[in-house]
Amino acid sequence: MSKLWGGRFTKETNKLVEEFTASIFFDQKLAKEDIAGSLAHVQMLGECGIIPKEDAEKIIDGLLLIKEKVDRNEVNFSVEDEDIHMNIEKLLIEQIGPVGGKLHTGRSRNDQVATDMHLYLRTKTTELIKLIEDVQKAILSQAKEHVETLIPGYTHLQRAQPVSFAHHLMAYFWMLERDKERLLDSLKRINWLPLGSGALAGTTFPINRERVAEILGFETIYPNSMDAVSDRDFILEFLSIGSIIMTHISRLSEELVIWSSQEFQFIELDDSFCTGSSIMPQKKNPDVPELLRGKTGRVYGNLVGLLTVLKGLPLAYNKDLQEDKEGMFDTAETLEGSLKLLAPMIETMTVNKEVMRKAINNDFSNATDIADYLVRKGLPFREAHEVIGKIVLYAIQSGKFLLDLSLDEYHQFSGLFEEDIYDVLAPEHVVAVRNSFGGTSSEQIREQIKLAEAKLTR
Ligand code: ARG
């Protein structure tokens, strides 16, 4: 059998052109979606009397056989048939004879491929939502263990105020929660059905698009056939959300790398999530978080790639659109792999409470609290800030921390200091009094954890 579109041509396709224009090398990933779309289409064709019922049934049986073969990895796709759509149609005709050629009635590859992409992203988006929840659960389980574990909180990567380690971790829970919301929201637009738009202008056959939407579980039908076949916004949206997710994963990864360094030693990643050096036997490298951080680049690249493909395209379908696929697959697979690793890596990491605690005892992150102390004694905040600045400078110069200074030393700076200053400066106290909603006190974190648990669907 020659090309499905061969009728108009007098020459064979140049082999290089064939290879260059073919997408079967990568769009075979859409085989299941393509068959699902065809099954719905042909069922509708039969129901509407556009093709005889018996023919529709033969085609359905043929497609189901091909689906089984695809599932068993028994199909050899061929580059001569260019893409997944023509490969499957060819297989169908080989399987059931010329009646298979009726499948493409009232349809074009343009509305077909768009439908396949929608179906693919619907599945992936749903799977990713679950994987994000697995990471959220891992974060929650560590957070619950470490409500009372204190860690320096940083701004500018300088010690700022002590916080609970749970509080720090939970920040990532909420980033992921927004990612989940974004994915869920994008499903509204993924669930627009392009099929039934024909090549660009609709079809002359009395098709029933509502029926196809119903069979395939779409909520909305594209009201404009030209938009339907050339829209890739839903993929852009996926790639954008994916980029934001990777940004979050990358930030967390960076913290894991820093925290597990010799300099910090706040956490230790499980041996099963680290690798060694081929030359330096003492090393235990955080390759996984490093690679998660690194893979963020390709995910951003896929977004910029598709934005660039789309920006100058006239309506409606152009072959440029075939470039939408590899980036989408790559982003979906990268996200999947990353989230799958992240959850157990967080779950299995060891938290070095003592090291964190030591860090807090040896810094000035309680300085804000002496300022607040003087403010409560009536001093204007600006003046208090000035006084504390001088105390901190004095302490640094005498090699002491704020809890090491005697009351006499404090009195050199202000007569307002009393014995209770030492309770105020204790890190536990510093954390406990940050009891405003969303703050780092244990009470607030327990509230936060309750809110978080309610967000998990499973
Ligand atoms: N392989 C093509 C793609 O991925 C399918 C649509 C082809 N349509 C066309 N008119 N050439 O975009």
CSV table of N, CA and C in Angstrom, one decimal, residues 20 49 54 59-60 111-112 114 140 142-143 148-149 169 182 214 253 255 274 307 320 363 391 401 424 429 451:
chain,number,residue,atom,x,y,z
A,20,PHE,N,12.3,13.6,7.8
A,20,PHE,CA,12.3,14.9,8.4
A,20,PHE,C,10.9,15.3,8.8
A,49,GLY,N,-25.8,7.4,11.4
A,49,GLY,CA,-26.1,6.8,10.1
A,49,GLY,C,-25.2,7.4,9.0
A,54,GLU,N,-23.0,-1.7,10.6
A,54,GLU,CA,-22.1,-2.9,10.5
A,54,GLU,C,-20.7,-2.5,10.3
A,59,ILE,N,-15.1,-1.7,12.3
A,59,ILE,CA,-14.0,-0.8,12.6
A,59,ILE,C,-13.7,-0.8,14.0
A,60,ILE,N,-14.8,-0.8,14.9
A,60,ILE,CA,-14.5,-0.8,16.3
A,60,ILE,C,-13.8,-2.1,16.7
A,111,ASP,N,-8.0,17.9,13.5
A,111,ASP,CA,-8.8,17.8,14.7
A,111,ASP,C,-8.5,16.5,15.5
A,112,GLN,N,-8.0,15.5,14.7
A,112,GLN,CA,-7.6,14.2,15.4
A,112,GLN,C,-6.4,14.4,16.3
A,114,ALA,N,-5.2,17.1,17.6
A,114,ALA,CA,-5.5,18.0,18.7
A,114,ALA,C,-6.2,17.3,19.8
A,140,LEU,N,4.3,16.7,55.0
A,140,LEU,CA,3.5,16.7,56.2
A,140,LEU,C,4.1,15.7,57.3
A,142,GLN,N,7.1,14.7,57.8
A,142,GLN,CA,8.3,15.3,58.4
A,142,GLN,C,7.9,16.5,59.3
A,143,ALA,N,7.0,17.3,58.8
A,143,ALA,CA,6.6,18.5,59.6
A,143,ALA,C,6.0,18.1,60.9
A,148,GLU,N,8.4,21.1,67.0
A,148,GLU,CA,9.2,21.7,68.1
A,148,GLU,C,10.7,21.8,67.7
A,149,THR,N,11.1,21.4,66.6
A,149,THR,CA,12.5,21.4,66.2
A,149,THR,C,12.8,22.8,65.6
A,169,LEU,N,9.4,23.7,56.3
A,169,LEU,CA,9.0,22.6,55.3
A,169,LEU,C,7.6,22.9,54.8
A,182,ARG,N,-3.6,24.9,40.2
A,182,ARG,CA,-3.4,25.3,38.8
A,182,ARG,C,-3.6,24.2,37.9
A,214,GLU,N,-19.4,13.5,24.9
A,214,GLU,CA,-19.9,12.7,26.0
A,214,GLU,C,-19.1,11.3,26.1
A,253,SER,N,15.2,21.7,46.4
A,253,SER,CA,16.4,20.9,46.2
A,253,SER,C,17.6,21.7,46.6
A,255,GLU,N,17.8,23.9,48.9
A,255,GLU,CA,17.9,23.9,50.4
A,255,GLU,C,18.4,22.5,50.8
A,274,CYS,N,21.7,9.0,47.6
A,274,CYS,CA,23.0,9.7,47.3
A,274,CYS,C,23.9,8.8,46.5
A,307,LEU,N,6.3,28.4,23.1
A,307,LEU,CA,5.8,29.8,22.9
A,307,LEU,C,6.4,30.4,21.6
A,320,ASP,N,4.3,23.3,11.6
A,320,ASP,CA,5.1,23.7,12.8
A,320,ASP,C,4.5,23.1,14.1
A,363,ASP,N,23.9,32.5,67.6
A,363,ASP,CA,23.7,33.6,66.7
A,363,ASP,C,22.9,34.7,67.3
A,391,ILE,N,24.0,47.1,71.3
A,391,ILE,CA,24.2,45.9,72.1
A,391,ILE,C,24.8,44.8,71.3
A,401,PHE,N,27.3,36.2,72.9
A,401,PHE,CA,25.9,36.2,72.3
A,401,PHE,C,25.0,36.9,73.3
A,424,VAL,N,12.9,36.1,77.7
A,424,VAL,CA,12.4,36.6,76.4
A,424,VAL,C,13.3,36.2,75.3
A,429,HIS,N,11.1,30.7,73.4
A,429,HIS,CA,10.2,31.8,73.6
A,429,HIS,C,10.0,32.7,72.4
A,451,LEU,N,-5.1,22.5,58.5
A,451,LEU,CA,-5.6,23.1,57.2
A,451,LEU,C,-5.0,22.3,56.0
